[in-house]
PDB file of C-alpha atoms and ligand atoms in Angstrom:
ATOM      1  CA  UNK A 658      66.563 -22.622  54.121  1.00  0.00           C
ATOM      2  CA  UNK A 659      64.878 -21.263  51.023  1.00  0.00           C
ATOM      3  CA  UNK A 660      66.253 -22.504  47.707  1.00  0.00           C
ATOM      4  CA  UNK A 661      65.750 -19.816  45.063  1.00  0.00           C
ATOM      5  CA  UNK A 662      65.574 -21.359  41.585  1.00  0.00           C
ATOM      6  CA  UNK A 663      67.495 -20.443  38.434  1.00  0.00           C
ATOM      7  CA  UNK A 664      65.751 -20.034  35.082  1.00  0.00           C
ATOM      8  CA  UNK A 665      66.893 -23.550  34.132  1.00  0.00           C
ATOM      9  CA  UNK A 666      65.480 -25.018  37.343  1.00  0.00           C
ATOM     10  CA  UNK A 667      62.191 -23.189  36.841  1.00  0.00           C
ATOM     11  CA  UNK A 668      61.986 -24.632  33.322  1.00  0.00           C
ATOM     12  CA  UNK A 669      62.455 -28.123  34.745  1.00  0.00           C
ATOM     13  CA  UNK A 670      59.731 -27.556  37.372  1.00  0.00           C
ATOM     14  CA  UNK A 671      57.475 -26.344  34.554  1.00  0.00           C
ATOM     15  CA  UNK A 672      58.179 -29.573  32.638  1.00  0.00           C
ATOM     16  CA  UNK A 673      57.062 -31.587  35.669  1.00  0.00           C
ATOM     17  CA  UNK A 674      54.141 -29.190  35.956  1.00  0.00           C
ATOM     18  CA  UNK A 675      53.103 -29.896  32.390  1.00  0.00           C
ATOM     19  CA  UNK A 676      52.721 -33.566  33.316  1.00  0.00           C
ATOM     20  CA  UNK A 677      50.621 -32.588  36.340  1.00  0.00           C
ATOM     21  CA  UNK A 678      48.386 -30.410  34.149  1.00  0.00           C
ATOM     22  CA  UNK A 679      47.853 -33.234  31.641  1.00  0.00           C
ATOM     23  CA  UNK A 680      46.827 -35.565  34.456  1.00  0.00           C
ATOM     24  CA  UNK A 681      44.331 -33.037  35.842  1.00  0.00           C
ATOM     25  CA  UNK A 682      42.846 -32.524  32.360  1.00  0.00           C
ATOM     26  CA  UNK A 683      42.407 -36.274  31.909  1.00  0.00           C
ATOM     27  CA  UNK A 684      40.852 -36.668  35.344  1.00  0.00           C
ATOM     28  CA  UNK A 685      38.456 -33.775  34.717  1.00  0.00           C
ATOM     29  CA  UNK A 686      37.166 -35.725  31.711  1.00  0.00           C
ATOM     30  CA  UNK A 687      37.027 -39.018  33.642  1.00  0.00           C
ATOM     31  CA  UNK A 688      35.169 -37.816  36.767  1.00  0.00           C
ATOM     32  CA  UNK A 689      31.544 -38.980  36.626  1.00  0.00           C
ATOM     33  CA  UNK A 690      29.103 -40.951  38.796  1.00  0.00           C
ATOM     34  CA  UNK A 691      30.081 -44.628  38.997  1.00  0.00           C
ATOM     35  CA  UNK A 692      33.841 -44.157  38.611  1.00  0.00           C
ATOM     36  CA  UNK A 693      35.925 -45.292  41.578  1.00  0.00           C
ATOM     37  CA  UNK A 694      38.579 -43.141  43.165  1.00  0.00           C
ATOM     38  CA  UNK A 695      41.021 -45.963  42.422  1.00  0.00           C
ATOM     39  CA  UNK A 696      40.168 -45.721  38.706  1.00  0.00           C
ATOM     40  CA  UNK A 697      41.299 -42.087  38.796  1.00  0.00           C
ATOM     41  CA  UNK A 698      44.521 -43.036  40.573  1.00  0.00           C
ATOM     42  CA  UNK A 699      45.274 -45.681  37.930  1.00  0.00           C
ATOM     43  CA  UNK A 700      44.664 -43.168  35.133  1.00  0.00           C
ATOM     44  CA  UNK A 701      46.993 -40.667  36.813  1.00  0.00           C
ATOM     45  CA  UNK A 702      49.741 -43.236  37.363  1.00  0.00           C
ATOM     46  CA  UNK A 703      49.579 -44.306  33.720  1.00  0.00           C
ATOM     47  CA  UNK A 704      49.905 -40.755  32.358  1.00  0.00           C
ATOM     48  CA  UNK A 705      52.662 -39.800  34.806  1.00  0.00           C
ATOM     49  CA  UNK A 706      54.777 -42.852  33.954  1.00  0.00           C
ATOM     50  CA  UNK A 707      54.123 -42.649  30.199  1.00  0.00           C
ATOM     51  CA  UNK A 708      55.462 -39.089  30.444  1.00  0.00           C
ATOM     52  CA  UNK A 709      58.722 -40.380  31.909  1.00  0.00           C
ATOM     53  CA  UNK A 710      57.920 -38.903  35.316  1.00  0.00           C
ATOM     54  CA  UNK A 711      57.252 -40.479  38.708  1.00  0.00           C
ATOM     55  CA  UNK A 712      54.351 -39.830  41.081  1.00  0.00           C
ATOM     56  CA  UNK A 713      55.655 -37.484  43.796  1.00  0.00           C
ATOM     57  CA  UNK A 714      53.244 -38.702  46.465  1.00  0.00           C
ATOM     58  CA  UNK A 715      53.698 -42.500  46.258  1.00  0.00           C
ATOM     59  CA  UNK A 716      55.700 -43.598  49.318  1.00  0.00           C
ATOM     60  CA  UNK A 717      55.905 -40.069  50.719  1.00  0.00           C
ATOM     61  CA  UNK A 718      55.896 -39.543  54.493  1.00  0.00           C
ATOM     62  CA  UNK A 719      54.884 -41.893  57.258  1.00  0.00           C
ATOM     63  CA  UNK A 720      52.922 -44.030  57.082  1.00  0.00           C
ATOM     64  CA  UNK A 721      54.146 -44.041  53.425  1.00  0.00           C
ATOM     65  CA  UNK A 722      51.440 -42.541  51.216  1.00  0.00           C
ATOM     66  CA  UNK A 723      50.055 -45.540  49.282  1.00  0.00           C
ATOM     67  CA  UNK A 724      48.851 -43.994  45.986  1.00  0.00           C
ATOM     68  CA  UNK A 725      49.866 -41.733  43.081  1.00  0.00           C
ATOM     69  CA  UNK A 726      47.313 -38.979  43.761  1.00  0.00           C
ATOM     70  CA  UNK A 727      45.076 -37.759  46.574  1.00  0.00           C
ATOM     71  CA  UNK A 728      41.311 -38.014  46.014  1.00  0.00           C
ATOM     72  CA  UNK A 729      39.240 -36.205  48.650  1.00  0.00           C
ATOM     73  CA  UNK A 730      35.432 -36.387  48.468  1.00  0.00           C
ATOM     74  CA  UNK A 731      32.943 -33.899  50.010  1.00  0.00           C
ATOM     75  CA  UNK A 732      33.969 -33.310  53.665  1.00  0.00           C
ATOM     76  CA  UNK A 733      37.448 -34.710  52.992  1.00  0.00           C
ATOM     77  CA  UNK A 734      39.791 -31.722  52.777  1.00  0.00           C
ATOM     78  CA  UNK A 735      43.000 -33.251  51.356  1.00  0.00           C
ATOM     79  CA  UNK A 736      45.087 -36.444  51.342  1.00  0.00           C
ATOM     80  CA  UNK A 737      42.166 -38.810  50.677  1.00  0.00           C
ATOM     81  CA  UNK A 738      43.503 -42.232  49.684  1.00  0.00           C
ATOM     82  CA  UNK A 739      41.999 -43.558  46.438  1.00  0.00           C
ATOM     83  CA  UNK A 740      40.498 -47.041  46.417  1.00  0.00           C
ATOM     84  CA  UNK A 741      37.180 -48.813  45.836  1.00  0.00           C
ATOM     85  CA  UNK A 742      34.976 -45.845  46.731  1.00  0.00           C
ATOM     86  CA  UNK A 743      32.465 -45.076  43.991  1.00  0.00           C
ATOM     87  CA  UNK A 744      31.841 -41.421  43.093  1.00  0.00           C
ATOM     88  CA  UNK A 745      28.211 -40.388  43.405  1.00  0.00           C
ATOM     89  CA  UNK A 746      26.221 -37.720  41.582  1.00  0.00           C
ATOM     90  CA  UNK A 747      26.201 -34.454  43.543  1.00  0.00           C
ATOM     91  CA  UNK A 748      29.570 -34.910  45.253  1.00  0.00           C
ATOM     92  CA  UNK A 749      32.624 -32.723  44.843  1.00  0.00           C
ATOM     93  CA  UNK A 750      35.996 -34.398  44.519  1.00  0.00           C
ATOM     94  CA  UNK A 751      39.380 -32.753  45.071  1.00  0.00           C
ATOM     95  CA  UNK A 752      42.217 -34.236  43.047  1.00  0.00           C
ATOM     96  CA  UNK A 753      45.803 -33.469  44.072  1.00  0.00           C
ATOM     97  CA  UNK A 754      48.621 -34.510  41.718  1.00  0.00           C
ATOM     98  CA  UNK A 755      52.408 -34.347  42.067  1.00  0.00           C
ATOM     99  CA  UNK A 756      54.958 -35.356  39.422  1.00  0.00           C
ATOM    100  CA  UNK A 757      58.735 -35.704  39.701  1.00  0.00           C
ATOM    101  CA  UNK A 758      60.673 -35.239  36.461  1.00  0.00           C
ATOM    102  CA  UNK A 759      64.345 -34.515  35.792  1.00  0.00           C
ATOM    103  CA  UNK A 760      65.100 -33.873  39.461  1.00  0.00           C
ATOM    104  CA  UNK A 761      62.169 -31.578  40.267  1.00  0.00           C
ATOM    105  CA  UNK A 762      58.623 -31.808  41.614  1.00  0.00           C
ATOM    106  CA  UNK A 763      55.461 -29.930  40.652  1.00  0.00           C
ATOM    107  CA  UNK A 764      52.160 -30.064  42.533  1.00  0.00           C
ATOM    108  CA  UNK A 765      48.604 -28.942  41.694  1.00  0.00           C
ATOM    109  CA  UNK A 766      45.016 -29.672  42.704  1.00  0.00           C
ATOM    110  CA  UNK A 767      41.477 -29.021  41.468  1.00  0.00           C
ATOM    111  CA  UNK A 768      38.020 -29.702  42.871  1.00  0.00           C
ATOM    112  CA  UNK A 769      35.638 -31.209  40.309  1.00  0.00           C
ATOM    113  CA  UNK A 770      31.869 -31.728  40.311  1.00  0.00           C
ATOM    114  CA  UNK A 771      30.554 -35.276  40.042  1.00  0.00           C
ATOM    115  CA  UNK A 772      27.620 -34.886  37.654  1.00  0.00           C
ATOM    116  CA  UNK A 773      25.187 -32.168  38.727  1.00  0.00           C
ATOM    117  CA  UNK A 774      25.990 -30.622  42.110  1.00  0.00           C
ATOM    118  CA  UNK A 775      24.014 -28.324  44.447  1.00  0.00           C
ATOM    119  CA  UNK A 776      24.486 -24.572  43.958  1.00  0.00           C
ATOM    120  CA  UNK A 777      26.072 -24.301  47.435  1.00  0.00           C
ATOM    121  CA  UNK A 778      28.789 -26.771  46.470  1.00  0.00           C
ATOM    122  CA  UNK A 779      29.448 -25.019  43.164  1.00  0.00           C
ATOM    123  CA  UNK A 780      29.775 -21.699  44.985  1.00  0.00           C
ATOM    124  CA  UNK A 781      32.343 -23.139  47.417  1.00  0.00           C
ATOM    125  CA  UNK A 782      34.397 -24.469  44.502  1.00  0.00           C
ATOM    126  CA  UNK A 783      34.240 -21.109  42.726  1.00  0.00           C
ATOM    127  CA  UNK A 784      35.242 -19.086  45.787  1.00  0.00           C
ATOM    128  CA  UNK A 785      38.182 -21.439  46.408  1.00  0.00           C
ATOM    129  CA  UNK A 786      39.514 -20.975  42.868  1.00  0.00           C
ATOM    130  CA  UNK A 787      38.986 -17.214  43.041  1.00  0.00           C
ATOM    131  CA  UNK A 788      40.839 -17.122  46.378  1.00  0.00           C
ATOM    132  CA  UNK A 789      43.822 -18.780  44.693  1.00  0.00           C
ATOM    133  CA  UNK A 790      43.903 -16.016  42.050  1.00  0.00           C
ATOM    134  CA  UNK A 791      43.630 -13.284  44.716  1.00  0.00           C
ATOM    135  CA  UNK A 792      46.755 -14.747  46.316  1.00  0.00           C
ATOM    136  CA  UNK A 793      48.455 -15.243  42.952  1.00  0.00           C
ATOM    137  CA  UNK A 794      48.042 -11.540  42.155  1.00  0.00           C
ATOM    138  CA  UNK A 795      50.076 -10.730  45.313  1.00  0.00           C
ATOM    139  CA  UNK A 796      52.954 -13.111  44.481  1.00  0.00           C
ATOM    140  CA  UNK A 797      55.175 -10.246  43.326  1.00  0.00           C
ATOM    141  CA  UNK A 798      58.589  -8.953  44.276  1.00  0.00           C
ATOM    142  CA  UNK A 799      57.051  -5.813  45.817  1.00  0.00           C
ATOM    143  CA  UNK A 800      54.940  -7.921  48.216  1.00  0.00           C
ATOM    144  CA  UNK A 801      55.385 -10.103  51.273  1.00  0.00           C
ATOM    145  CA  UNK A 802      53.989 -13.550  51.960  1.00  0.00           C
ATOM    146  CA  UNK A 803      51.456 -11.998  54.325  1.00  0.00           C
ATOM    147  CA  UNK A 804      49.963 -10.093  51.382  1.00  0.00           C
ATOM    148  CA  UNK A 805      49.374 -13.398  49.563  1.00  0.00           C
ATOM    149  CA  UNK A 806      47.904 -15.051  52.656  1.00  0.00           C
ATOM    150  CA  UNK A 807      45.695 -12.130  53.649  1.00  0.00           C
ATOM    151  CA  UNK A 808      44.255 -11.769  50.126  1.00  0.00           C
ATOM    152  CA  UNK A 809      43.182 -15.417  50.137  1.00  0.00           C
ATOM    153  CA  UNK A 810      41.720 -15.232  53.639  1.00  0.00           C
ATOM    154  CA  UNK A 811      39.768 -12.055  52.896  1.00  0.00           C
ATOM    155  CA  UNK A 812      38.133 -13.512  49.793  1.00  0.00           C
ATOM    156  CA  UNK A 813      37.150 -16.725  51.568  1.00  0.00           C
ATOM    157  CA  UNK A 814      35.806 -15.064  54.704  1.00  0.00           C
ATOM    158  CA  UNK A 815      33.849 -12.457  52.708  1.00  0.00           C
ATOM    159  CA  UNK A 816      31.933 -15.399  51.286  1.00  0.00           C
ATOM    160  CA  UNK A 817      31.249 -16.758  54.788  1.00  0.00           C
ATOM    161  CA  UNK A 818      33.650 -19.709  54.501  1.00  0.00           C
ATOM    162  CA  UNK A 819      36.814 -20.676  56.426  1.00  0.00           C
ATOM    163  CA  UNK A 820      40.389 -21.307  55.346  1.00  0.00           C
ATOM    164  CA  UNK A 821      42.012 -24.389  56.802  1.00  0.00           C
ATOM    165  CA  UNK A 822      44.764 -23.269  59.177  1.00  0.00           C
ATOM    166  CA  UNK A 823      46.622 -26.394  60.134  1.00  0.00           C
ATOM    167  CA  UNK A 824      47.766 -27.067  56.544  1.00  0.00           C
ATOM    168  CA  UNK A 825      49.579 -24.646  54.257  1.00  0.00           C
ATOM    169  CA  UNK A 826      51.132 -24.326  50.845  1.00  0.00           C
ATOM    170  CA  UNK A 827      54.878 -24.840  50.611  1.00  0.00           C
ATOM    171  CA  UNK A 828      58.073 -24.192  48.730  1.00  0.00           C
ATOM    172  CA  UNK A 829      58.743 -26.887  46.128  1.00  0.00           C
ATOM    173  CA  UNK A 830      61.682 -27.961  43.958  1.00  0.00           C
ATOM    174  CA  UNK A 831      64.085 -30.861  44.427  1.00  0.00           C
ATOM    175  CA  UNK A 832      61.899 -31.758  47.432  1.00  0.00           C
ATOM    176  CA  UNK A 833      58.098 -31.890  47.387  1.00  0.00           C
ATOM    177  CA  UNK A 834      57.921 -29.768  50.515  1.00  0.00           C
ATOM    178  CA  UNK A 835      60.521 -27.040  50.997  1.00  0.00           C
ATOM    179  CA  UNK A 836      60.592 -23.754  52.871  1.00  0.00           C
ATOM    180  CA  UNK A 837      58.780 -21.443  53.062  1.00  0.00           C
ATOM    181  CA  UNK A 838      55.350 -22.357  54.441  1.00  0.00           C
ATOM    182  CA  UNK A 839      52.603 -20.581  52.537  1.00  0.00           C
ATOM    183  CA  UNK A 840      49.627 -20.036  54.865  1.00  0.00           C
ATOM    184  CA  UNK A 841      46.187 -19.197  53.506  1.00  0.00           C
ATOM    185  CA  UNK A 842      45.560 -16.728  56.337  1.00  0.00           C
ATOM    186  CA  UNK A 843      47.677 -13.907  57.699  1.00  0.00           C
ATOM    187  CA  UNK A 844      48.376 -10.216  57.832  1.00  0.00           C
ATOM    188  CA  UNK A 845      49.123  -7.978  54.863  1.00  0.00           C
ATOM    189  CA  UNK A 846      52.540  -6.332  55.011  1.00  0.00           C
ATOM    190  CA  UNK A 847      54.068  -9.062  57.159  1.00  0.00           C
ATOM    191  CA  UNK A 848      56.194 -12.125  56.556  1.00  0.00           C
ATOM    192  CA  UNK A 849      58.788 -13.079  53.975  1.00  0.00           C
ATOM    193  CA  UNK A 850      59.691 -10.512  51.325  1.00  0.00           C
ATOM    194  CA  UNK A 851      59.069 -12.256  47.993  1.00  0.00           C
ATOM    195  CA  UNK A 852      62.025 -12.421  45.634  1.00  0.00           C
ATOM    196  CA  UNK A 853      62.582 -13.546  42.056  1.00  0.00           C
ATOM    197  CA  UNK A 854      63.262 -17.289  41.831  1.00  0.00           C
ATOM    198  CA  UNK A 855      61.010 -18.196  44.748  1.00  0.00           C
ATOM    199  CA  UNK A 856      58.892 -21.203  43.720  1.00  0.00           C
ATOM    200  CA  UNK A 857      55.980 -22.413  45.810  1.00  0.00           C
ATOM    201  CA  UNK A 858      52.718 -24.315  45.798  1.00  0.00           C
ATOM    202  CA  UNK A 859      49.830 -21.998  46.629  1.00  0.00           C
ATOM    203  CA  UNK A 860      46.871 -24.069  47.766  1.00  0.00           C
ATOM    204  CA  UNK A 861      43.828 -22.665  49.508  1.00  0.00           C
ATOM    205  CA  UNK A 862      41.760 -25.339  51.285  1.00  0.00           C
ATOM    206  CA  UNK A 863      38.330 -23.897  52.048  1.00  0.00           C
ATOM    207  CA  UNK A 864      35.589 -25.262  54.322  1.00  0.00           C
ATOM    208  CA  UNK A 865      31.917 -24.306  54.148  1.00  0.00           C
ATOM    209  CA  UNK A 866      31.799 -24.547  57.953  1.00  0.00           C
ATOM    210  CA  UNK A 867      34.530 -23.970  60.507  1.00  0.00           C
ATOM    211  CA  UNK A 868      38.257 -24.220  59.897  1.00  0.00           C
ATOM    212  CA  UNK A 869      39.070 -27.121  62.300  1.00  0.00           C
ATOM    213  CA  UNK A 870      40.020 -30.423  60.686  1.00  0.00           C
ATOM    214  CA  UNK A 871      40.941 -33.863  61.942  1.00  0.00           C
ATOM    215  CA  UNK A 872      42.829 -36.829  60.541  1.00  0.00           C
ATOM    216  CA  UNK A 873      40.814 -39.980  59.938  1.00  0.00           C
ATOM    217  CA  UNK A 874      41.928 -43.395  61.244  1.00  0.00           C
ATOM    218  CA  UNK A 875      43.737 -44.243  57.961  1.00  0.00           C
ATOM    219  CA  UNK A 876      46.422 -41.786  59.134  1.00  0.00           C
ATOM    220  CA  UNK A 877      46.175 -39.610  56.016  1.00  0.00           C
ATOM    221  CA  UNK A 878      42.718 -38.384  55.113  1.00  0.00           C
ATOM    222  CA  UNK A 879      42.086 -34.896  56.501  1.00  0.00           C
ATOM    223  CA  UNK A 880      38.362 -34.224  57.069  1.00  0.00           C
ATOM    224  CA  UNK A 881      36.444 -31.190  58.323  1.00  0.00           C
ATOM    225  CA  UNK A 882      35.714 -31.478  62.053  1.00  0.00           C
ATOM    226  CA  UNK A 883      32.098 -30.347  61.537  1.00  0.00           C
ATOM    227  CA  UNK A 884      31.430 -32.538  58.487  1.00  0.00           C
ATOM    228  CA  UNK A 885      31.042 -29.540  56.159  1.00  0.00           C
ATOM    229  CA  UNK A 886      32.085 -29.603  52.499  1.00  0.00           C
ATOM    230  CA  UNK A 887      35.650 -28.624  51.598  1.00  0.00           C
ATOM    231  CA  UNK A 888      37.326 -27.572  48.334  1.00  0.00           C
ATOM    232  CA  UNK A 889      40.971 -27.246  47.239  1.00  0.00           C
ATOM    233  CA  UNK A 890      42.702 -25.374  44.408  1.00  0.00           C
ATOM    234  CA  UNK A 891      46.461 -25.475  43.949  1.00  0.00           C
ATOM    235  CA  UNK A 892      49.160 -24.529  41.467  1.00  0.00           C
ATOM    236  CA  UNK A 893      52.935 -24.418  41.623  1.00  0.00           C
ATOM    237  CA  UNK A 894      54.141 -20.922  40.724  1.00  0.00           C
ATOM    238  CA  UNK A 895      57.349 -18.948  40.352  1.00  0.00           C
ATOM    239  CA  UNK A 896      57.845 -15.375  41.513  1.00  0.00           C
ATOM    240  CA  UNK A 897      59.637 -13.614  38.640  1.00  0.00           C
ATOM    241  CA  UNK A 898      60.800 -10.016  38.217  1.00  0.00           C
ATOM    242  CA  UNK A 899      57.851  -9.263  35.940  1.00  0.00           C
ATOM    243  CA  UNK A 900      55.242 -11.061  38.071  1.00  0.00           C
ATOM    244  CA  UNK A 901      54.155 -14.560  39.063  1.00  0.00           C
ATOM    245  CA  UNK A 902      54.070 -17.428  36.554  1.00  0.00           C
ATOM    246  CA  UNK A 903      52.026 -20.630  36.880  1.00  0.00           C
ATOM    247  CA  UNK A 904      54.228 -23.705  36.367  1.00  0.00           C
ATOM    248  CA  UNK A 905      51.429 -26.305  36.388  1.00  0.00           C
ATOM    249  CA  UNK A 906      49.653 -25.223  33.181  1.00  0.00           C
TER     250      UNK A 906
HETATM  251  N1  MF3 B 473      49.797 -31.541  47.575  1.00  0.00           N
HETATM  252  C1  MF3 B 473      49.765 -32.167  48.848  1.00  0.00           C
HETATM  253  C2  MF3 B 473      50.670 -31.434  49.793  1.00  0.00           C
HETATM  254  O1  MF3 B 473      51.374 -30.592  49.347  1.00  0.00           O
HETATM  255  C3  MF3 B 473      49.993 -33.623  48.743  1.00  0.00           C
HETATM  256  C4  MF3 B 473      51.215 -34.185  49.334  1.00  0.00           C
HETATM  257  S1  MF3 B 473      50.900 -35.302  50.576  1.00  0.00           S
HETATM  258  C5  MF3 B 473      51.226 -36.842  49.936  1.00  0.00           C
HETATM  259  O2  MF3 B 473      50.643 -31.641  50.989  1.00  0.00           O
HETATM  260  F1  MF3 B 473      51.515 -37.608  50.862  1.00  0.00           F
HETATM  261  F2  MF3 B 473      50.167 -37.260  49.326  1.00  0.00           F
HETATM  262  F3  MF3 B 473      52.236 -36.802  49.174  1.00  0.00           F
HETATM  263 CO1   CO B 474      51.054 -29.078  47.756  1.00  0.00          CO
END
């Protein structure tokens, strides 16, 4: 069942989203060679809790997710578990943050460069962010979900990259994952008719190589099957009568 949100509920998701945005800003400044992924998790946890929020991901799912944020390096797509790994110059690192505040979750992710990165990696990161905005532009009440999905897929595939298929964006609100699923591939003109009050996380995951992924032995980390680089860009947004609005700004 899809839970459409009232203006008050959207304001509360935006408040959680403000915490998420502050965490991503702080992590952007903290990412550099020599920092551990666990350092970034500690920084995120501190900001989330000082804001009066709770980390959405800690304890989520099974096995229970063991950290506040996901930190996914290079060929890791999403759900990388932070720890003692040291970030190295030339890597890309995807940071996914969820915060729960006043009864509601918000969720967003960015891929950052660690020091100077190869042009190919920078291009992947840029295409992934652009793909998000292509989908965002379709998140309107005169569109269907397939228009959002197809716009993302077209932008990614034009660049010669692949969208991950086995993971999608998702509705979000009182629960971190709600209906509907928000695929990053699909057919224009098909799927759910978008209506005002629909709130979802739109999150293209883009591989330089093929779309297949696998889960590593830790039970969480999703990696590309062919070892190629992967990038992620996510915001929580609301479909409103006058167009989509980002709630994680
Ligand atoms: N943003 C991710 C998602 O929507 C992270 C949630 S998985 C978690 O799937 F376990 F880390 F919470
Ligand atoms: Co998400």
